[in-house]
Amino acid sequence: MHEPFFLRGTLLYSSSPDTIEILDDGWLLCRDGKAAGVFRSRPERFAGLDVLDYTGKLIIPGMTDLHVHAPQFSFRGLGMDLELLDWLNTYTFPEESKYEDLSYAEAAYESFVTRLTRSTTTRACIFATLHLPATLLLMQKLEDAGLSTYVGKVNMNRNCPGYLREISTNQAIRDTERWVVESRERFSHTKPILTPRFIPSCTDDLMYALSRLRAKYDLPVQSHLSENLGEIEWVKELCPRSKFYGDAYDQFGMFGGGYPCIMAHCVHSNDAEQELMLRRGVYIAHSPESNMNLASGVAPVNQFIDRGLHVGLATDVAGGSHESMLRAMMHAIQASKLRWRLLDQSVRPLSFERAFYLATMGGGQFFGKVGSFLDGYELDAVVLDDAGLEHPQPLSARARLERMVYLADERNIAAKFVSGRKVL
Ligand code: GUN
Ligand code: FE
């Protein structure tokens, strides 16, 4: 393990959903890859330690993208004229089928991983495609980049074109098991997560078989939930015994409760569905830009936080057009204001503090103690340089951070650390 060291600069990190701790000239001690104290000056007893000096720059916790589709990165910013189910059939499935070809996957995944590395994201929960070789290729690239991720080989065997469908349930389970075993052997910070695409893409027998595999290898699960009204109606027809969409996953044993589970979107989750997510500890991946692009709606994200649900932010590329979690924060705030103004005054707009919390600590929790500089948290950190964004007067650290969310891009990211490892 590396020697302990200090990061010096302007530190900003959440200690709760509504509180950002700020040290204008702060010293963050990193020991064994973890945050081991923040100080206003260097303590005498640590006089000999190395200092990475970022004085004048902002140092924030790394961000967690709780839901993103790596193979869709190649068509981000395209095909924004359809709703979910038509969008999948028209643009998404044809694009994802290309990852059967490893040379296409090589080029496309290289650009995804490069851009992700240059972003504020240090952790991500990622959908690949159903193709096993391309999924392992993606995982190797993420491992080499030093990011900490969960990656899912997608499972889908119905209501999808023949060219993008598991050959049979048995074959799907054999492939998935082989992928779980191989990726666990090969990678240390790139982990497998079971990934049934969503209920409409998976037959009952596939879901039950995945649930058994989940238990055998104690795997986490990720999928999509209550994103689009047409999708929800369809699930009622496909699973007539379910009381609501989330209950359908639950009946298959694929809705958390004793193991980690992420559901993306939850735009239209009713009270009963939210109640079950709370009981099962399900994480909600709030994806505001995607929900606007696909005209899905706006999830009541402040209500989720008030009710004590686990929630984080997600780009959901290519439903979302950009890998930037700063943009995801901006879109979450903006969408919540329109929802409040136009739809429902009972759920207040999202504050800046809460948006920052969601992007760091809220989603980071899925990975353990991640997303803050409180003692014992994994040392995931991003150094932001706002020197080029001139302002006629000095600004407070809080104001500088807010401005970065609206104005920064990858050129403003000066350095990045994951569990104390420098990755950029
Ligand atoms: N539901 C099922 N598949 C997808 C997908 O690829 N993107 C989004 N946004 N929703 C989905
Ligand atoms: Fe998605």
Short mmCIF file of C-alpha atoms and ligand atoms in Angstrom, two decimals:
data_model
loop_
_atom_site.label_atom_id
_atom_site.label_comp_id
_atom_site.label_asym_id
_atom_site.label_seq_id
_atom_site.Cartn_x
_atom_site.Cartn_y
_atom_site.Cartn_z
CA MET A 1 0.00 0.00 0.00
CA HIS A 2 1.18 3.56 -0.68
CA GLU A 3 2.46 5.84 2.05
CA PRO A 4 -0.12 8.20 3.55
CA PHE A 5 -0.31 11.62 1.87
CA PHE A 6 -2.20 14.89 1.98
CA LEU A 7 -4.41 16.53 -0.60
CA ARG A 8 -4.36 20.28 -0.04
CA GLY A 9 -6.94 22.67 -1.52
CA THR A 10 -10.46 23.98 -0.99
CA LEU A 11 -12.41 20.98 0.32
CA LEU A 12 -16.17 20.61 -0.17
CA TYR A 13 -18.09 17.46 0.81
CA SER A 14 -21.50 16.42 2.08
CA SER A 15 -22.01 15.25 5.63
CA SER A 16 -25.79 14.87 5.16
CA PRO A 17 -28.31 15.55 2.34
CA ASP A 18 -28.64 19.18 3.44
CA THR A 19 -25.10 20.02 4.56
CA ILE A 20 -21.95 20.73 2.55
CA GLU A 21 -18.83 20.99 4.73
CA ILE A 22 -16.35 23.57 3.43
CA LEU A 23 -12.67 24.15 4.31
CA ASP A 24 -11.22 27.04 2.31
CA ASP A 25 -7.61 25.92 2.78
CA GLY A 26 -8.02 22.31 3.81
CA TRP A 27 -5.71 19.37 4.30
CA LEU A 28 -7.20 15.94 3.59
CA LEU A 29 -5.22 13.00 4.95
CA CYS A 30 -5.32 9.85 2.82
CA ARG A 31 -4.27 6.60 4.47
CA ASP A 32 -4.71 3.10 3.02
CA GLY A 33 -6.92 4.53 0.28
CA LYS A 34 -9.29 6.11 2.80
CA ALA A 35 -10.01 9.58 4.14
CA ALA A 36 -8.35 9.78 7.56
CA GLY A 37 -9.10 13.33 8.66
CA VAL A 38 -9.53 16.86 7.36
CA PHE A 39 -7.51 19.69 8.93
CA ARG A 40 -7.33 23.48 8.65
CA SER A 41 -3.54 23.35 8.74
CA ARG A 42 -1.02 20.54 8.59
CA PRO A 43 -0.78 18.85 12.01
CA GLU A 44 2.79 18.78 13.40
CA ARG A 45 2.77 15.00 13.73
CA PHE A 46 2.30 14.63 9.95
CA ALA A 47 5.05 17.11 8.98
CA GLY A 48 6.96 14.51 6.97
CA LEU A 49 4.15 13.32 4.69
CA ASP A 50 3.93 14.04 0.96
CA VAL A 51 1.54 16.81 -0.05
CA LEU A 52 -0.25 16.99 -3.38
CA ASP A 53 -0.77 20.73 -3.38
CA TYR A 54 -3.91 21.94 -5.19
CA THR A 55 -4.09 25.29 -3.42
CA GLY A 56 -6.59 27.54 -5.21
CA LYS A 57 -8.51 24.59 -6.66
CA LEU A 58 -11.67 22.85 -5.42
CA ILE A 59 -11.42 19.27 -4.15
CA ILE A 60 -14.70 17.33 -4.00
CA PRO A 61 -15.58 13.65 -3.56
CA GLY A 62 -15.71 11.53 -6.72
CA MET A 63 -19.17 11.10 -8.20
CA THR A 64 -21.16 7.90 -8.71
CA ASP A 65 -23.11 7.40 -11.94
CA LEU A 66 -25.66 4.91 -10.69
CA HIS A 67 -26.91 3.90 -14.15
CA VAL A 68 -25.28 4.22 -17.57
CA HIS A 69 -25.29 2.14 -20.78
CA ALA A 70 -21.73 1.84 -22.14
CA PRO A 71 -22.76 0.55 -25.61
CA GLN A 72 -25.15 3.46 -26.06
CA PHE A 73 -22.35 6.03 -25.71
CA SER A 74 -21.77 5.74 -29.46
CA PHE A 75 -25.23 7.13 -30.30
CA ARG A 76 -25.51 9.74 -27.59
CA GLY A 77 -27.08 12.92 -28.90
CA LEU A 78 -28.91 11.04 -31.64
CA GLY A 79 -32.47 9.82 -31.96
CA MET A 80 -34.12 12.08 -29.41
CA ASP A 81 -37.50 12.11 -31.15
CA LEU A 82 -39.15 9.00 -29.69
CA GLU A 83 -40.50 7.66 -26.41
CA LEU A 84 -38.94 4.69 -24.62
CA LEU A 85 -40.42 1.63 -26.35
CA ASP A 86 -40.10 3.00 -29.90
CA TRP A 87 -36.68 4.43 -29.07
CA LEU A 88 -35.48 0.97 -27.98
CA ASN A 89 -36.71 -0.71 -31.16
CA THR A 90 -35.65 2.03 -33.57
CA TYR A 91 -32.25 3.12 -32.28
CA THR A 92 -31.06 1.18 -29.26
CA PHE A 93 -31.39 -2.47 -30.25
CA PRO A 94 -29.76 -1.97 -33.69
CA GLU A 95 -26.85 -0.14 -32.04
CA GLU A 96 -26.38 -2.71 -29.27
CA SER A 97 -26.34 -5.56 -31.80
CA LYS A 98 -23.08 -4.15 -33.21
CA TYR A 99 -21.21 -5.28 -30.08
CA GLU A 100 -21.23 -8.83 -31.34
CA ASP A 101 -18.31 -7.55 -33.43
CA LEU A 102 -15.30 -7.20 -31.12
CA SER A 103 -13.56 -4.67 -33.33
CA TYR A 104 -16.59 -2.36 -33.10
CA ALA A 105 -16.71 -2.94 -29.33
CA GLU A 106 -13.00 -2.18 -29.03
CA ALA A 107 -13.33 1.24 -30.68
CA ALA A 108 -16.62 2.21 -29.06
CA TYR A 109 -15.75 1.07 -25.52
CA GLU A 110 -12.34 2.75 -25.76
CA SER A 111 -13.98 6.12 -26.33
CA PHE A 112 -16.54 5.50 -23.55
CA VAL A 113 -13.89 4.59 -20.99
CA THR A 114 -11.64 7.48 -22.03
CA ARG A 115 -14.44 10.01 -21.60
CA LEU A 116 -15.57 8.48 -18.32
CA THR A 117 -12.02 8.67 -16.98
CA ARG A 118 -11.85 12.39 -17.81
CA SER A 119 -15.16 13.10 -16.06
CA THR A 120 -15.95 13.62 -12.36
CA THR A 121 -17.18 10.01 -12.16
CA THR A 122 -15.12 7.64 -10.02
CA ARG A 123 -17.77 4.92 -9.60
CA ALA A 124 -20.43 3.67 -11.98
CA CYS A 125 -23.04 0.95 -12.41
CA ILE A 126 -22.93 0.06 -16.06
CA PHE A 127 -25.05 -1.92 -18.51
CA ALA A 128 -23.09 -3.62 -21.30
CA THR A 129 -24.92 -5.71 -23.94
CA LEU A 130 -25.88 -9.36 -23.92
CA HIS A 131 -22.57 -10.26 -25.64
CA LEU A 132 -20.13 -11.99 -23.32
CA PRO A 133 -16.78 -11.28 -25.10
CA ALA A 134 -17.54 -7.57 -25.54
CA THR A 135 -18.67 -7.29 -21.91
CA LEU A 136 -15.35 -8.75 -20.71
CA LEU A 137 -13.53 -6.34 -23.03
CA LEU A 138 -15.38 -3.40 -21.48
CA MET A 139 -14.56 -4.67 -17.98
CA GLN A 140 -10.85 -4.99 -18.84
CA LYS A 141 -10.78 -1.39 -20.07
CA LEU A 142 -12.52 -0.11 -16.93
CA GLU A 143 -10.15 -2.12 -14.74
CA ASP A 144 -7.13 -0.69 -16.58
CA ALA A 145 -8.52 2.84 -16.20
CA GLY A 146 -8.60 2.39 -12.42
CA LEU A 147 -12.29 3.25 -11.97
CA SER A 148 -14.44 1.23 -9.54
CA THR A 149 -17.48 -0.14 -11.30
CA TYR A 150 -20.18 -2.75 -11.47
CA VAL A 151 -20.81 -4.01 -14.99
CA GLY A 152 -23.69 -6.15 -16.21
CA LYS A 153 -23.92 -8.51 -19.13
CA VAL A 154 -27.50 -7.73 -20.17
CA ASN A 155 -30.09 -10.50 -20.18
CA MET A 156 -32.97 -10.25 -22.68
CA ASN A 157 -34.92 -13.04 -24.36
CA ARG A 158 -38.30 -11.70 -25.47
CA ASN A 159 -39.85 -8.68 -27.19
CA CYS A 160 -36.56 -7.91 -28.84
CA PRO A 161 -35.30 -8.61 -32.36
CA GLY A 162 -33.84 -12.04 -33.15
CA TYR A 163 -30.45 -10.46 -33.78
CA LEU A 164 -30.31 -9.21 -30.17
CA ARG A 165 -31.77 -12.02 -28.08
CA GLU A 166 -30.42 -14.81 -25.88
CA ILE A 167 -30.44 -18.10 -27.84
CA SER A 168 -32.32 -19.86 -25.04
CA THR A 169 -32.86 -19.49 -21.30
CA ASN A 170 -30.39 -22.30 -20.59
CA GLN A 171 -27.75 -20.73 -22.79
CA ALA A 172 -28.33 -17.33 -21.19
CA ILE A 173 -27.79 -18.76 -17.72
CA ARG A 174 -24.70 -20.75 -18.79
CA ASP A 175 -23.19 -17.61 -20.41
CA THR A 176 -24.06 -15.44 -17.43
CA GLU A 177 -22.55 -17.90 -14.97
CA ARG A 178 -19.37 -18.21 -17.03
CA TRP A 179 -19.11 -14.42 -17.18
CA VAL A 180 -19.59 -14.06 -13.41
CA VAL A 181 -16.90 -16.64 -12.64
CA GLU A 182 -14.41 -15.30 -15.16
CA SER A 183 -14.83 -11.65 -14.25
CA ARG A 184 -14.46 -12.42 -10.54
CA GLU A 185 -11.18 -14.18 -11.28
CA ARG A 186 -9.78 -11.50 -13.57
CA PHE A 187 -10.73 -8.15 -12.04
CA SER A 188 -10.38 -6.54 -8.65
CA HIS A 189 -12.35 -3.27 -8.87
CA THR A 190 -14.63 -4.16 -11.81
CA LYS A 191 -17.41 -6.38 -10.52
CA PRO A 192 -20.29 -8.28 -12.12
CA ILE A 193 -23.89 -7.24 -11.41
CA LEU A 194 -26.89 -9.22 -12.66
CA THR A 195 -28.71 -7.21 -15.31
CA PRO A 196 -32.10 -8.34 -16.60
CA ARG A 197 -32.85 -5.48 -19.04
CA PHE A 198 -36.41 -4.96 -17.76
CA ILE A 199 -39.49 -7.10 -17.29
CA PRO A 200 -40.72 -6.79 -20.90
CA SER A 201 -37.38 -8.22 -22.16
CA CYS A 202 -37.24 -11.25 -19.83
CA THR A 203 -39.47 -14.31 -19.67
CA ASP A 204 -40.63 -15.61 -16.29
CA ASP A 205 -38.36 -18.65 -16.51
CA LEU A 206 -35.34 -16.46 -17.27
CA MET A 207 -36.13 -14.25 -14.25
CA TYR A 208 -36.48 -17.24 -11.92
CA ALA A 209 -33.23 -18.75 -13.25
CA LEU A 210 -31.40 -15.43 -12.77
CA SER A 211 -32.75 -15.24 -9.25
CA ARG A 212 -31.26 -18.67 -8.45
CA LEU A 213 -27.94 -17.60 -9.99
CA ARG A 214 -28.09 -14.42 -7.93
CA ALA A 215 -28.39 -16.40 -4.73
CA LYS A 216 -25.70 -18.93 -5.71
CA TYR A 217 -23.07 -16.18 -6.28
CA ASP A 218 -24.54 -13.55 -3.93
CA LEU A 219 -24.76 -10.99 -6.73
CA PRO A 220 -26.25 -7.49 -6.78
CA VAL A 221 -28.96 -6.65 -9.35
CA GLN A 222 -29.71 -3.67 -11.61
CA SER A 223 -32.64 -3.02 -13.90
CA HIS A 224 -35.24 -0.44 -15.00
CA LEU A 225 -38.49 0.42 -13.21
CA SER A 226 -41.59 2.55 -13.88
CA GLU A 227 -39.91 4.78 -16.44
CA ASN A 228 -42.70 5.22 -18.99
CA LEU A 229 -46.50 4.96 -18.81
CA GLY A 230 -46.79 2.60 -21.81
CA GLU A 231 -44.12 0.37 -20.30
CA ILE A 232 -46.02 0.18 -16.99
CA GLU A 233 -49.27 -0.83 -18.74
CA TRP A 234 -47.37 -3.50 -20.67
CA VAL A 235 -45.89 -4.98 -17.49
CA LYS A 236 -49.42 -5.27 -16.03
CA GLU A 237 -50.37 -7.44 -19.04
CA LEU A 238 -47.14 -9.46 -18.93
CA CYS A 239 -47.35 -10.10 -15.16
CA PRO A 240 -51.09 -10.17 -14.36
CA ARG A 241 -50.48 -11.40 -10.80
CA SER A 242 -48.30 -8.42 -9.89
CA LYS A 243 -49.81 -5.62 -7.80
CA PHE A 244 -47.47 -3.08 -9.41
CA TYR A 245 -44.31 -3.11 -11.55
CA GLY A 246 -41.87 -3.39 -8.64
CA ASP A 247 -43.95 -6.23 -7.21
CA ALA A 248 -43.31 -8.19 -10.43
CA TYR A 249 -39.54 -8.03 -9.80
CA ASP A 250 -40.19 -8.88 -6.17
CA GLN A 251 -42.16 -12.01 -7.05
CA PHE A 252 -39.15 -13.20 -9.04
CA GLY A 253 -36.87 -12.49 -6.04
CA MET A 254 -35.13 -9.72 -7.98
CA PHE A 255 -35.98 -6.63 -5.94
CA GLY A 256 -33.34 -6.45 -3.22
CA GLY A 257 -33.96 -7.20 0.44
CA GLY A 258 -30.77 -8.71 1.80
CA TYR A 259 -28.70 -7.85 -1.25
CA PRO A 260 -27.97 -4.63 -3.18
CA CYS A 261 -30.34 -3.70 -5.99
CA ILE A 262 -30.62 -0.60 -8.23
CA MET A 263 -33.71 0.36 -10.18
CA ALA A 264 -33.33 3.14 -12.75
CA HIS A 265 -35.91 5.92 -13.19
CA CYS A 266 -38.94 5.26 -10.91
CA VAL A 267 -40.59 8.29 -12.54
CA HIS A 268 -44.09 6.91 -11.99
CA SER A 269 -43.61 4.77 -8.87
CA ASN A 270 -46.75 4.95 -6.72
CA ASP A 271 -46.79 4.97 -2.92
CA ALA A 272 -46.96 1.17 -2.68
CA GLU A 273 -43.97 0.78 -4.98
CA GLN A 274 -41.97 3.38 -3.02
CA GLU A 275 -42.94 1.66 0.23
CA LEU A 276 -41.64 -1.69 -1.05
CA MET A 277 -38.41 -0.07 -2.28
CA LEU A 278 -37.94 1.40 1.17
CA ARG A 279 -38.50 -1.98 2.83
CA ARG A 280 -36.16 -3.78 0.43
CA GLY A 281 -33.45 -1.07 0.51
CA VAL A 282 -33.64 -0.67 -3.28
CA TYR A 283 -31.52 2.17 -4.72
CA ILE A 284 -33.22 4.56 -7.14
CA ALA A 285 -31.05 5.82 -10.00
CA HIS A 286 -32.61 9.20 -10.80
CA SER A 287 -31.89 10.05 -14.45
CA PRO A 288 -33.39 13.48 -15.13
CA GLU A 289 -31.94 14.20 -18.56
CA SER A 290 -32.96 10.82 -19.93
CA ASN A 291 -36.44 11.29 -18.48
CA MET A 292 -36.73 14.57 -20.38
CA ASN A 293 -35.25 13.31 -23.67
CA LEU A 294 -37.55 10.28 -23.78
CA ALA A 295 -40.48 12.39 -22.51
CA SER A 296 -40.88 9.95 -19.63
CA GLY A 297 -41.65 12.56 -16.96
CA VAL A 298 -39.92 13.85 -13.84
CA ALA A 299 -39.43 11.69 -10.74
CA PRO A 300 -40.26 13.29 -7.35
CA VAL A 301 -36.67 13.07 -6.19
CA ASN A 302 -37.05 15.31 -3.14
CA GLN A 303 -39.90 13.10 -1.96
CA PHE A 304 -37.67 10.03 -2.31
CA ILE A 305 -35.05 11.67 -0.06
CA ASP A 306 -37.66 12.84 2.48
CA ARG A 307 -39.08 9.31 2.69
CA GLY A 308 -35.66 7.87 3.43
CA LEU A 309 -35.25 5.96 0.17
CA HIS A 310 -31.76 5.28 -1.17
CA VAL A 311 -31.30 7.50 -4.20
CA GLY A 312 -28.45 8.60 -6.41
CA LEU A 313 -28.03 10.34 -9.75
CA ALA A 314 -27.44 8.79 -13.15
CA THR A 315 -26.68 9.89 -16.69
CA ASP A 316 -28.44 6.90 -18.34
CA VAL A 317 -26.49 7.52 -21.55
CA ALA A 318 -27.85 7.39 -24.27
CA GLY A 319 -31.26 8.29 -22.86
CA GLY A 320 -29.12 11.04 -21.37
CA SER A 321 -26.84 12.64 -23.92
CA HIS A 322 -23.77 13.21 -21.78
CA GLU A 323 -21.55 11.32 -19.34
CA SER A 324 -21.11 14.38 -17.10
CA MET A 325 -22.48 14.00 -13.57
CA LEU A 326 -22.19 17.78 -13.18
CA ARG A 327 -24.76 18.08 -15.94
CA ALA A 328 -26.87 15.41 -14.26
CA MET A 329 -26.90 17.58 -11.12
CA MET A 330 -27.94 20.61 -13.16
CA HIS A 331 -30.69 18.70 -14.94
CA ALA A 332 -31.96 17.25 -11.65
CA ILE A 333 -32.36 20.74 -10.21
CA GLN A 334 -33.93 22.19 -13.36
CA ALA A 335 -36.36 19.31 -13.88
CA SER A 336 -37.45 19.44 -10.23
CA LYS A 337 -38.32 23.13 -10.64
CA LEU A 338 -40.53 22.48 -13.67
CA ARG A 339 -42.18 19.54 -11.91
CA TRP A 340 -42.93 21.77 -8.92
CA ARG A 341 -44.16 24.71 -11.01
CA LEU A 342 -46.22 22.76 -13.53
CA LEU A 343 -47.31 19.53 -11.86
CA ASP A 344 -47.16 19.22 -8.12
CA GLN A 345 -46.49 21.92 -5.54
CA SER A 346 -46.31 19.35 -2.74
CA VAL A 347 -42.76 18.33 -3.72
CA ARG A 348 -40.30 21.20 -3.45
CA PRO A 349 -37.53 21.74 -6.02
CA LEU A 350 -34.20 20.09 -5.32
CA SER A 351 -31.68 22.29 -3.51
CA PHE A 352 -28.09 22.56 -4.68
CA GLU A 353 -26.98 20.83 -1.45
CA ARG A 354 -29.21 17.84 -2.16
CA ALA A 355 -28.15 17.58 -5.80
CA PHE A 356 -24.49 17.52 -4.69
CA TYR A 357 -25.32 14.92 -2.03
CA LEU A 358 -27.10 12.71 -4.60
CA ALA A 359 -24.15 12.82 -7.02
CA THR A 360 -21.59 11.99 -4.33
CA MET A 361 -22.79 10.36 -1.09
CA GLY A 362 -26.28 9.28 -2.17
CA GLY A 363 -25.15 7.07 -5.05
CA GLY A 364 -21.75 6.40 -3.47
CA GLN A 365 -23.42 4.49 -0.65
CA PHE A 366 -24.11 1.68 -3.09
CA PHE A 367 -20.33 1.05 -3.02
CA GLY A 368 -20.05 1.27 0.78
CA LYS A 369 -18.49 4.28 2.51
CA VAL A 370 -18.04 6.31 -0.67
CA GLY A 371 -18.82 9.89 -1.67
CA SER A 372 -17.63 11.99 1.26
CA PHE A 373 -14.41 13.00 3.05
CA LEU A 374 -15.75 11.98 6.45
CA ASP A 375 -13.35 9.65 8.30
CA GLY A 376 -13.20 6.14 6.91
CA TYR A 377 -14.68 6.95 3.50
CA GLU A 378 -12.86 5.60 0.44
CA LEU A 379 -10.68 8.37 -0.89
CA ASP A 380 -12.41 9.14 -4.18
CA ALA A 381 -11.63 12.76 -5.04
CA VAL A 382 -11.86 15.14 -7.98
CA VAL A 383 -9.84 18.33 -8.30
CA LEU A 384 -11.70 21.12 -10.13
CA ASP A 385 -9.80 24.06 -11.60
CA ASP A 386 -11.99 27.11 -12.16
CA ALA A 387 -9.13 29.53 -12.87
CA GLY A 388 -10.29 29.95 -16.47
CA LEU A 389 -13.83 30.90 -15.42
CA GLU A 390 -12.95 34.41 -14.42
CA HIS A 391 -15.20 36.55 -12.23
CA PRO A 392 -14.80 40.24 -11.38
CA GLN A 393 -14.96 39.60 -7.63
CA PRO A 394 -13.71 36.87 -5.31
CA LEU A 395 -16.36 34.17 -4.82
CA SER A 396 -17.05 31.92 -1.84
CA ALA A 397 -16.12 28.26 -2.17
CA ARG A 398 -19.81 27.32 -2.19
CA ALA A 399 -20.47 29.79 -5.04
CA ARG A 400 -17.48 28.48 -7.00
CA LEU A 401 -18.77 24.93 -6.69
CA GLU A 402 -22.27 25.90 -7.81
CA ARG A 403 -20.82 27.69 -10.82
CA MET A 404 -18.76 24.64 -11.77
CA VAL A 405 -21.90 22.52 -11.91
CA TYR A 406 -23.33 24.83 -14.55
CA LEU A 407 -20.17 25.89 -16.39
CA ALA A 408 -17.47 23.20 -16.09
CA ASP A 409 -16.53 20.52 -18.57
CA GLU A 410 -13.72 17.96 -18.64
CA ARG A 411 -11.13 20.71 -19.24
CA ASN A 412 -11.75 21.92 -15.68
CA ILE A 413 -10.88 18.56 -14.11
CA ALA A 414 -7.27 18.73 -12.95
CA ALA A 415 -6.88 15.39 -11.18
CA LYS A 416 -8.88 12.41 -9.97
CA PHE A 417 -8.37 9.72 -7.32
CA VAL A 418 -10.18 6.42 -6.73
CA SER A 419 -9.60 4.78 -3.34
CA GLY A 420 -6.43 6.88 -3.06
CA ARG A 421 -5.12 5.82 -6.51
CA LYS A 422 -4.45 8.70 -8.90
CA VAL A 423 -6.27 7.85 -12.15
CA LEU A 424 -6.05 11.23 -13.91
N1 GUN B 1 -35.57 0.21 -20.45
C1 GUN B 1 -35.11 -0.94 -21.00
N2 GUN B 1 -33.95 -0.75 -21.66
C2 GUN B 1 -33.67 0.55 -21.54
C3 GUN B 1 -32.59 1.37 -21.99
O1 GUN B 1 -31.66 0.93 -22.68
N3 GUN B 1 -32.64 2.69 -21.64
C4 GUN B 1 -33.64 3.21 -20.88
N4 GUN B 1 -33.61 4.50 -20.57
N5 GUN B 1 -34.66 2.47 -20.46
C5 GUN B 1 -34.68 1.16 -20.77
FE FE B 2 -31.20 2.84 -18.71
#
